[in-house]
PDB file of C-alpha atoms in Angstrom:
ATOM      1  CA  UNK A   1       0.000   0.000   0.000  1.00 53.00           C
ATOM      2  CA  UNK A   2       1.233   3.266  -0.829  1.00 65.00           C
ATOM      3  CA  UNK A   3       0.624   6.832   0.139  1.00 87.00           C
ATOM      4  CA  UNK A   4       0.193   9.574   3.255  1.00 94.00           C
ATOM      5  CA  UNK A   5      -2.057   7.216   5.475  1.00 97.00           C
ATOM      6  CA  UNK A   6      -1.895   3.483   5.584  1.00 97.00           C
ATOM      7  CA  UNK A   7      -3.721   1.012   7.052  1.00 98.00           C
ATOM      8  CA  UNK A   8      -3.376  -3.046   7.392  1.00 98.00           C
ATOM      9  CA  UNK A   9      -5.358  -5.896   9.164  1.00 98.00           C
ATOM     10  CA  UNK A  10      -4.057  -9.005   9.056  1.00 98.00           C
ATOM     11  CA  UNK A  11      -3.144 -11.883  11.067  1.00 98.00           C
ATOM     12  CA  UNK A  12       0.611 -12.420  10.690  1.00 97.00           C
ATOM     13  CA  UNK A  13       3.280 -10.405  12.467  1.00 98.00           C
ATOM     14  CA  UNK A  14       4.475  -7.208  11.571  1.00 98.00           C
ATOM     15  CA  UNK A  15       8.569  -5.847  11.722  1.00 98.00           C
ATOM     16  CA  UNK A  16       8.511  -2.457  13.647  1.00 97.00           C
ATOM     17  CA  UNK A  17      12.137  -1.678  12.058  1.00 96.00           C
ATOM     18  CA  UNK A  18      10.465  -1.773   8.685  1.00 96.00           C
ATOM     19  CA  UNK A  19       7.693   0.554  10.311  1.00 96.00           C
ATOM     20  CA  UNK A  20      10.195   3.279  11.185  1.00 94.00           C
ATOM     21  CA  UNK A  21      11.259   2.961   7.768  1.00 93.00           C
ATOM     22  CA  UNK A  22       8.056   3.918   6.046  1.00 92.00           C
ATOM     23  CA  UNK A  23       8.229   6.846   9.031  1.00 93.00           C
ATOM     24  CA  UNK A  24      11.902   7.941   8.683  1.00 91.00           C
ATOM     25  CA  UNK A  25      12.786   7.452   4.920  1.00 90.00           C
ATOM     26  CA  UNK A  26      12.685  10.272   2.526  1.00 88.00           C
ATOM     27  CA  UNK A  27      10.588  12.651   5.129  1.00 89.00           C
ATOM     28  CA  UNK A  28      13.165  14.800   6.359  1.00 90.00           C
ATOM     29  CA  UNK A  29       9.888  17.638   6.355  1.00 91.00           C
ATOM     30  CA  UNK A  30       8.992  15.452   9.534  1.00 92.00           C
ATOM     31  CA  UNK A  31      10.444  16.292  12.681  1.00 94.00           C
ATOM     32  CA  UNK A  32       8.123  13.873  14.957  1.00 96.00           C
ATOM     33  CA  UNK A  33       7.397  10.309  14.905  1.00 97.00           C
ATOM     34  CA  UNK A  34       5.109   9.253  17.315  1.00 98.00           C
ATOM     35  CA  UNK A  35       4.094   5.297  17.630  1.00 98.00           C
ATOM     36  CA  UNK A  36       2.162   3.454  19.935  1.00 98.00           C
ATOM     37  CA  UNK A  37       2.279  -0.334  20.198  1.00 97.00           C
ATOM     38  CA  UNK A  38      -0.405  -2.650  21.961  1.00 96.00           C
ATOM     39  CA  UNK A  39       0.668  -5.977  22.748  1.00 93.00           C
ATOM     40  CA  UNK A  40      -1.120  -9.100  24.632  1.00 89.00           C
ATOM     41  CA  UNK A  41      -0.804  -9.364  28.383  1.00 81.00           C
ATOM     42  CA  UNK A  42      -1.376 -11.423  30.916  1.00 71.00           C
ATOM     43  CA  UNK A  43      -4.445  -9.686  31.870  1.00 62.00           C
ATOM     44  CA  UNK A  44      -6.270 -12.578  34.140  1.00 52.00           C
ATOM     45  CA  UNK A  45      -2.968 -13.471  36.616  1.00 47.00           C
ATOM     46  CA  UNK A  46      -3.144 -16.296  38.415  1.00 54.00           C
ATOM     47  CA  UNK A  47      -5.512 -17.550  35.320  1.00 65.00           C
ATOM     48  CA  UNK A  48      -2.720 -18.388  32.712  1.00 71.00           C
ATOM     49  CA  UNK A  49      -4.500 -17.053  29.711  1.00 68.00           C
ATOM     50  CA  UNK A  50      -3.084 -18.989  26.642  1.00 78.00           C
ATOM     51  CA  UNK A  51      -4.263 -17.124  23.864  1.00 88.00           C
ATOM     52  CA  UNK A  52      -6.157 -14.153  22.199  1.00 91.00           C
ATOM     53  CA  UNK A  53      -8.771 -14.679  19.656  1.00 94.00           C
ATOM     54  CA  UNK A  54      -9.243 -11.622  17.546  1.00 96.00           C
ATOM     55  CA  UNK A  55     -12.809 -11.228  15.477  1.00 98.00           C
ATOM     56  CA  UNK A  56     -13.651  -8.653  13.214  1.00 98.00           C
ATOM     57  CA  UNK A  57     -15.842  -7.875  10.620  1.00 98.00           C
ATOM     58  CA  UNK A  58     -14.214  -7.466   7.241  1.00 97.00           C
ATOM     59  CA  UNK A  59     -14.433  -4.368   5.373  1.00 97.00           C
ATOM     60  CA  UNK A  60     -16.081  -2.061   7.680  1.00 98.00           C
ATOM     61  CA  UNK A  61     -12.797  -2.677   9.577  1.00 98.00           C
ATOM     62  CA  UNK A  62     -11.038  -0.897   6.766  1.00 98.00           C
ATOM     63  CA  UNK A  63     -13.292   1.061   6.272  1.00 97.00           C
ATOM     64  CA  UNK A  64     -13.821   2.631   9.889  1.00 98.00           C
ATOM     65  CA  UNK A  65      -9.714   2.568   9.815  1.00 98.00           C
ATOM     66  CA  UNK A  66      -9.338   5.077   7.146  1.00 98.00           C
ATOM     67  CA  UNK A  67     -11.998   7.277   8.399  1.00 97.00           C
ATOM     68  CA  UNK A  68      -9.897   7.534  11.361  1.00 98.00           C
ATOM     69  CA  UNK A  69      -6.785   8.384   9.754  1.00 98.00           C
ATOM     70  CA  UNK A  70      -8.885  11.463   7.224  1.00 98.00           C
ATOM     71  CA  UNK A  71     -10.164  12.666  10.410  1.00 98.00           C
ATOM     72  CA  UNK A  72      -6.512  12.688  12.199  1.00 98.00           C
ATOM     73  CA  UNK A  73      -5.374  14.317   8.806  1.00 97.00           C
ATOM     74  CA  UNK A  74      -7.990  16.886   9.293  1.00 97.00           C
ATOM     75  CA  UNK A  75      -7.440  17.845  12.447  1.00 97.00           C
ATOM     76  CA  UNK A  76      -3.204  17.723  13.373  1.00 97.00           C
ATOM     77  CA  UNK A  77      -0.999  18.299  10.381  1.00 96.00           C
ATOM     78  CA  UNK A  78       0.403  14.914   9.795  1.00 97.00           C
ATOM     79  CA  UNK A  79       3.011  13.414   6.721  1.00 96.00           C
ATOM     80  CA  UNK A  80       2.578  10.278   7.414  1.00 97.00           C
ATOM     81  CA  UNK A  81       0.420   7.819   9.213  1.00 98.00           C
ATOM     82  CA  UNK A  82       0.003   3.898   9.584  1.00 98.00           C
ATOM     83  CA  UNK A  83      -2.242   1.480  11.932  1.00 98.00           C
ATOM     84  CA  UNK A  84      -1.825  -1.819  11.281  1.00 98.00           C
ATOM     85  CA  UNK A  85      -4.429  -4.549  13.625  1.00 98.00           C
ATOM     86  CA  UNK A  86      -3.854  -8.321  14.187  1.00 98.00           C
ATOM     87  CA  UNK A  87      -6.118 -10.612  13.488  1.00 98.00           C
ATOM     88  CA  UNK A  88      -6.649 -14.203  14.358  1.00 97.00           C
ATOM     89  CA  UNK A  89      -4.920 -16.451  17.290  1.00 95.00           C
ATOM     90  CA  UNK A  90      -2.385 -14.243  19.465  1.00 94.00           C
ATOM     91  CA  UNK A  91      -0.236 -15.484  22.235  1.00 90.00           C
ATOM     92  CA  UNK A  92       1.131 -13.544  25.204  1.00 84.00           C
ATOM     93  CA  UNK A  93       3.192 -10.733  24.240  1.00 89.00           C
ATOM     94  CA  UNK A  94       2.177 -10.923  20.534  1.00 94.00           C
ATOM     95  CA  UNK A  95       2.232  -7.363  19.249  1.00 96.00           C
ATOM     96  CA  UNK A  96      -1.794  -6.682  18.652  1.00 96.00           C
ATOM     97  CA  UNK A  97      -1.886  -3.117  17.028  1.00 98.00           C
ATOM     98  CA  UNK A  98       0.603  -0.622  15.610  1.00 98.00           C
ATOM     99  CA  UNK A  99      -0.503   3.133  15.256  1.00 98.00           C
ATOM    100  CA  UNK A 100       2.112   5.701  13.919  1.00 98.00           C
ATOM    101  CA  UNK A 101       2.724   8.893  13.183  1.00 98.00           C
ATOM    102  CA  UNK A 102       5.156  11.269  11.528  1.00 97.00           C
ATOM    103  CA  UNK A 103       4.905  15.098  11.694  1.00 97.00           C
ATOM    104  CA  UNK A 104       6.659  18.488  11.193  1.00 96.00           C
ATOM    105  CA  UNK A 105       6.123  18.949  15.146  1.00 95.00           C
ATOM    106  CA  UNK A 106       5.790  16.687  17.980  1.00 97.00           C
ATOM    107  CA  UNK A 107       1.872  18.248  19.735  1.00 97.00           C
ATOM    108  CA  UNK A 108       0.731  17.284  16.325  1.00 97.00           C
ATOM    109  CA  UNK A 109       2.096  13.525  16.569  1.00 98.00           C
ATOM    110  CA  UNK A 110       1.691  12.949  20.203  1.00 98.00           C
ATOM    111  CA  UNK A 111      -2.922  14.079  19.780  1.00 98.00           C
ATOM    112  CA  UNK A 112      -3.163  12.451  16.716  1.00 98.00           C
ATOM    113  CA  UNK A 113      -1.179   8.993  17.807  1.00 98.00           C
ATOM    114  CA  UNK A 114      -3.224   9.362  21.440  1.00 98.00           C
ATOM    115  CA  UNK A 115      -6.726  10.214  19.258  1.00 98.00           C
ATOM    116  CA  UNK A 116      -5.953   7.351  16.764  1.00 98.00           C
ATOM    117  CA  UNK A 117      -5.429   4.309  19.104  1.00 97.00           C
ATOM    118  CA  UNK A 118      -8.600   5.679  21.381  1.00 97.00           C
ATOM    119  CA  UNK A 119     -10.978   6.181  18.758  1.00 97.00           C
ATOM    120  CA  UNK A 120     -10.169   2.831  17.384  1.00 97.00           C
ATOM    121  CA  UNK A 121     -10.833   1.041  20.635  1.00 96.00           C
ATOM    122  CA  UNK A 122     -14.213   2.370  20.519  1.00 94.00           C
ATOM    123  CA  UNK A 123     -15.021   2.357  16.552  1.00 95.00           C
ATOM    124  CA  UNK A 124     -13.375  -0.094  15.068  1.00 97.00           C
ATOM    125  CA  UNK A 125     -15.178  -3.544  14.992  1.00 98.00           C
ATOM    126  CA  UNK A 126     -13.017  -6.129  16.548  1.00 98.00           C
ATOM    127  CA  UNK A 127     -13.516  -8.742  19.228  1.00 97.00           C
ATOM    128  CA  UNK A 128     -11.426 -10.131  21.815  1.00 95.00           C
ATOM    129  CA  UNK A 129     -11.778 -13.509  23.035  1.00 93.00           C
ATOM    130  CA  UNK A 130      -9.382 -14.646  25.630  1.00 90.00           C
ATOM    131  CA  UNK A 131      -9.070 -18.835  25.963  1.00 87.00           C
ATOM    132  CA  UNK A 132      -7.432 -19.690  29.298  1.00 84.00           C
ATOM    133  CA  UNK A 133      -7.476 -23.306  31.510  1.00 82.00           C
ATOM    134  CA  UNK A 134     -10.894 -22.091  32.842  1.00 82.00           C
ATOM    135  CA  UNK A 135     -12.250 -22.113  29.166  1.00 88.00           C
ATOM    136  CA  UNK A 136     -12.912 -19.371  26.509  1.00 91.00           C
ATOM    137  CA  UNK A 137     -14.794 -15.489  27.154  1.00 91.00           C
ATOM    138  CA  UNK A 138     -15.187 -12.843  25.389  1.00 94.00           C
ATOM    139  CA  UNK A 139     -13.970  -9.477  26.642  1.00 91.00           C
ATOM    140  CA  UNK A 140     -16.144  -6.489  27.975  1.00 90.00           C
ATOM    141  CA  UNK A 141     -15.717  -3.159  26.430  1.00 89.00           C
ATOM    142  CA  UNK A 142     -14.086  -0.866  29.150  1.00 88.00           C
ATOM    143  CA  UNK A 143     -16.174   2.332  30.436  1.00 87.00           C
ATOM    144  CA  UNK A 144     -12.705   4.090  30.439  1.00 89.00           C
ATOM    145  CA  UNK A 145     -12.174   3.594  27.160  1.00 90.00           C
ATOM    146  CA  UNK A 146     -15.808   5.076  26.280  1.00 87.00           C
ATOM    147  CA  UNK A 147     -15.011   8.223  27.997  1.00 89.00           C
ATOM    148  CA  UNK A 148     -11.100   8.846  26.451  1.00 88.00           C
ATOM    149  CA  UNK A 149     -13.169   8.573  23.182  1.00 87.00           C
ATOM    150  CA  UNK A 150     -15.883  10.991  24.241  1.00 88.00           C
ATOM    151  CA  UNK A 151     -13.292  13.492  25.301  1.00 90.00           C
ATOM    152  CA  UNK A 152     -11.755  13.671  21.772  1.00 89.00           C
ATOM    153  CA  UNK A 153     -15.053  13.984  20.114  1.00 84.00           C
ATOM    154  CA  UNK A 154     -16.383  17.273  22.713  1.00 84.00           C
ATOM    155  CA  UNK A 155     -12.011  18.563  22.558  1.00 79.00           C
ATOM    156  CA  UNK A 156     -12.511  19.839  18.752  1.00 66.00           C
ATOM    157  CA  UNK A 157     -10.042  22.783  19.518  1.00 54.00           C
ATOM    158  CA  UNK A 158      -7.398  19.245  19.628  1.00 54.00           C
TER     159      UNK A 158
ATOM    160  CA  UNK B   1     -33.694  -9.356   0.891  1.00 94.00           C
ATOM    161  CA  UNK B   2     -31.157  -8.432   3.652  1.00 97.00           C
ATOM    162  CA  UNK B   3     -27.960 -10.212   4.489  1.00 98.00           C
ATOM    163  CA  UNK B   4     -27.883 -10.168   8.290  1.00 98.00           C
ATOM    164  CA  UNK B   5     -24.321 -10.405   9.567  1.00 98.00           C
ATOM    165  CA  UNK B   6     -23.502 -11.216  13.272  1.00 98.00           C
ATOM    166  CA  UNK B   7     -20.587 -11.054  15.547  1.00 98.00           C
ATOM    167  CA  UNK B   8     -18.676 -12.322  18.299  1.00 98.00           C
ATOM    168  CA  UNK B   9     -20.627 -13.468  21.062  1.00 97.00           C
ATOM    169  CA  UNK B  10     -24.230 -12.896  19.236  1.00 98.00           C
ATOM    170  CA  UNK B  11     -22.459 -15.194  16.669  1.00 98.00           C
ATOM    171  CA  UNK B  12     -21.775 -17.866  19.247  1.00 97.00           C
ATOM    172  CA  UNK B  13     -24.936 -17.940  21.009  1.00 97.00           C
ATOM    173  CA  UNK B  14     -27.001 -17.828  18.028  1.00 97.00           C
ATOM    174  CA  UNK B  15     -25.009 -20.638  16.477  1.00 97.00           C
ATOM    175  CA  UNK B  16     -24.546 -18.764  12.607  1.00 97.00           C
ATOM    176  CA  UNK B  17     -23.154 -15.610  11.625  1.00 97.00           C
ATOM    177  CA  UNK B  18     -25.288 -14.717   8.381  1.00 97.00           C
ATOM    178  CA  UNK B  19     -28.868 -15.235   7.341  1.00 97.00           C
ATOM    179  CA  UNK B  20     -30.895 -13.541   4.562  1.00 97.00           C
ATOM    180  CA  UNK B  21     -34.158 -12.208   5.884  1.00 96.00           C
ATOM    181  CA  UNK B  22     -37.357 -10.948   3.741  1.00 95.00           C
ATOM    182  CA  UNK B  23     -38.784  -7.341   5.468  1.00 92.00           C
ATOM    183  CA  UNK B  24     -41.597  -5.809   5.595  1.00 86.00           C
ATOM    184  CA  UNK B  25     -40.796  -2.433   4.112  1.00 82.00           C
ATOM    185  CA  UNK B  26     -40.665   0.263   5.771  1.00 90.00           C
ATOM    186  CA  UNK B  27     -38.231  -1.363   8.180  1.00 96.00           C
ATOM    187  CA  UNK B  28     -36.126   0.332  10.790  1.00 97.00           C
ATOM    188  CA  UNK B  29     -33.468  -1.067  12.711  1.00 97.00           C
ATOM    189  CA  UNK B  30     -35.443  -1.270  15.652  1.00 97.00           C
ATOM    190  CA  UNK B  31     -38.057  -3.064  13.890  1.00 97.00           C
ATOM    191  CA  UNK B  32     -35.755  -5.374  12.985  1.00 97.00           C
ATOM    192  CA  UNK B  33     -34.574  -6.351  16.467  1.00 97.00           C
ATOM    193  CA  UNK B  34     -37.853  -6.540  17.962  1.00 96.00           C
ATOM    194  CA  UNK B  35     -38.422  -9.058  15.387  1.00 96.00           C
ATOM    195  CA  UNK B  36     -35.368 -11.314  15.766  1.00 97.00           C
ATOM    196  CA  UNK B  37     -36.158 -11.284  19.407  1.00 97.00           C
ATOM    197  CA  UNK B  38     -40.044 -12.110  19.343  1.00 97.00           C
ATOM    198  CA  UNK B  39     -38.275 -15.497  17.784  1.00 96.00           C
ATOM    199  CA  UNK B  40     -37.643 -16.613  21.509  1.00 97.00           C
ATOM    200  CA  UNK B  41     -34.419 -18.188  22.425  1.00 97.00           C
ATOM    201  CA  UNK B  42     -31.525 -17.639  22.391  1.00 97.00           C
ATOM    202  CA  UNK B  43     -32.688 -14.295  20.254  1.00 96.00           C
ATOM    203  CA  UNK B  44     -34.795 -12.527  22.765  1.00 97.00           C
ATOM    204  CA  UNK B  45     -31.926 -12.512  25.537  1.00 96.00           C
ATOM    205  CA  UNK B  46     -29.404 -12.946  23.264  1.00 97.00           C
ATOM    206  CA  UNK B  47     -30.341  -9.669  21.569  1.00 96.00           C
ATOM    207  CA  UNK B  48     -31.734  -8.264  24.848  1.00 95.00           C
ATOM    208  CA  UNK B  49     -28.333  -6.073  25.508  1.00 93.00           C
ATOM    209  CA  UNK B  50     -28.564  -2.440  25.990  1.00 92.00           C
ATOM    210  CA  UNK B  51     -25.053  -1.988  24.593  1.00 93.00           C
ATOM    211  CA  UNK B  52     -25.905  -4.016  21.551  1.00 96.00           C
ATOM    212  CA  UNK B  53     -24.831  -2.167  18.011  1.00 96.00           C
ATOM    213  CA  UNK B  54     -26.122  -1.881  14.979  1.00 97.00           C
ATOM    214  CA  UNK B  55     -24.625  -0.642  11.475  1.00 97.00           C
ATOM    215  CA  UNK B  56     -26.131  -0.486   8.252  1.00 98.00           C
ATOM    216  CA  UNK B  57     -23.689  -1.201   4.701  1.00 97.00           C
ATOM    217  CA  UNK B  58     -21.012  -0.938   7.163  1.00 97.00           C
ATOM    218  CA  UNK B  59     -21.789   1.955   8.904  1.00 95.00           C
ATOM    219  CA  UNK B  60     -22.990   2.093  12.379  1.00 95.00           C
ATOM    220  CA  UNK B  61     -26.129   3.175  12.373  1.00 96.00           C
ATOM    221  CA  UNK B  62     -29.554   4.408  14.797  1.00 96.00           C
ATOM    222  CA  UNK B  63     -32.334   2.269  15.574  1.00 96.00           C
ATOM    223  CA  UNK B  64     -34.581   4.502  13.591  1.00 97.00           C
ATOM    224  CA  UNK B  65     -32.469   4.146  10.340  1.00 97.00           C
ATOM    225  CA  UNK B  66     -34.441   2.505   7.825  1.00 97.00           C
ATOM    226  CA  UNK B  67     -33.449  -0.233   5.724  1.00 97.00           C
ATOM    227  CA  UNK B  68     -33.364  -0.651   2.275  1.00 96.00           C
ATOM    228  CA  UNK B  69     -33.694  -4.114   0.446  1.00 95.00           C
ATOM    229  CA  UNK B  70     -30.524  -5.353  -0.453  1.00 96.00           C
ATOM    230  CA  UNK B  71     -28.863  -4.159   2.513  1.00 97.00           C
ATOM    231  CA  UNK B  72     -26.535  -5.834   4.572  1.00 98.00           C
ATOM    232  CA  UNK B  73     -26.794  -5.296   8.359  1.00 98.00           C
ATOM    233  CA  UNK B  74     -24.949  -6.380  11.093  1.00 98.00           C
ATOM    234  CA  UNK B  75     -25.046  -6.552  14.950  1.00 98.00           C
ATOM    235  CA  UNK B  76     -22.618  -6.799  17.588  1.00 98.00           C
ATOM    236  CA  UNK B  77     -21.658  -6.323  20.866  1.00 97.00           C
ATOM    237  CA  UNK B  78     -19.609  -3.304  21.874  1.00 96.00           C
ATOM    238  CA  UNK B  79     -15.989  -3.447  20.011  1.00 97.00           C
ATOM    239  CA  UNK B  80     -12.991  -4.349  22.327  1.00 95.00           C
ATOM    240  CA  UNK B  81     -10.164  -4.295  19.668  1.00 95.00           C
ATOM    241  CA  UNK B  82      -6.649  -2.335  20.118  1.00 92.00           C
TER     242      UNK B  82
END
């Protein structure tokens, strides 16, 4: 995929040297590069959690995705920006999503990295199962993460 | 004709994840749920979630949206991804 803003889900691994590539190379206009990565944890201790399943629903995932990167564009003045999302089976410490941004200055990486990775855990549609020795369940959406997202849809000053 | 699409844990309890449904037109989204839950079980507590959402072509949409034949609409529970 070419271009300013990029976007991947899929289920196999990503490199995050090649990622800083795509940020760094030929963008010397960019004097920020903001990335986030979420990765699986051991959220249940005590309750060995084997693996992560990872649902989604194919094509509005995309599609939400780059809706999410033209609003970021909109708002923070941005060269470059990539999310990728894992899909699939994911085992502890398995990187789960990658959001990045390069910029001429870093305010404009840092909200639009932060505003990015929250409005995706709100918007975009994927599932999380966990499957540990007590069986399988699926995850509950977090109240906290409801109200990050609220705050960057009253915050339109960014 | 709709395609009706469903996810994660609706998908599970309702043992399928697609099923093509005749409406009566007009048709909102809330029509449409009342519906699959005056089926009984596993639909009517299944579907009987407060946080439950709804999108239209791939767009979430209302309860009041109406739908057009040849749509295809999905429900879910709230996302949980990142």
């Amino acid at each position: 995929m070419t271009g300013r803003l990029q976007l991947s889900v899929q289920a196999q691994d990503f490199d995050i040297e090649e990622e800083y590539r795509y940020l760094r190379n030929n963008n010397s206009e960019s004097g920020a590069v903001v990335t986030f990565l979420g990765q699986v944890r051991d959220f249940n201790l005590g309750e060995d959690v084997s693996e992560l399943e990872l649902e989604h629903y194919p094509g509005m995932t995309e599609s939400v995705l780059q809706k999410l990167l033209e609003e970021a564009d909109k708002r923070w003045v941005i060269n470059r920006a990539k999310i990728i999302h894992r899909v699939g089976a994911l085992g502890a410490s398995d990187k789960i999503v990658w959001v990045a941004v390069a910029s001429a200055h870093r305010g404009d990486a840092f909200k639009a990295c932060e505003f990015l990775i929250d409005a995706l855990k709100t918007q975009a549609p994927f599932w999380k199962k966990e499957r540990s020795s007590q069986g399988e369940r699926w995850l509950d959406a977090r109240d906290s993460d409801q109200d990050k997202a609220r705050q960057w849809m009253a915050n339109d000053d960014s | 004709m709709i395609t009706l699409l469903y996810f994660a844990r609706y998908r599970e309890a309702l043992g399928q994840e697609k099923e093509q449904l005749e409406l009566d037109s007009p048709c909102s989204l809330q029509d449409l749920l009342n519906t699959l839950r005056d089926r009984g079980e596993p639909w009517a507590s299944t579907l009987n979630d407060s946080k439950l959402l709804m999108a239209i072509n791939q767009t979430i949409a209302p309860p009041n949206q109406l739908i057009n034949d040849g749509d295809e609409v999905a429900l879910f529970p709230p996302v949980t991804g990142g």
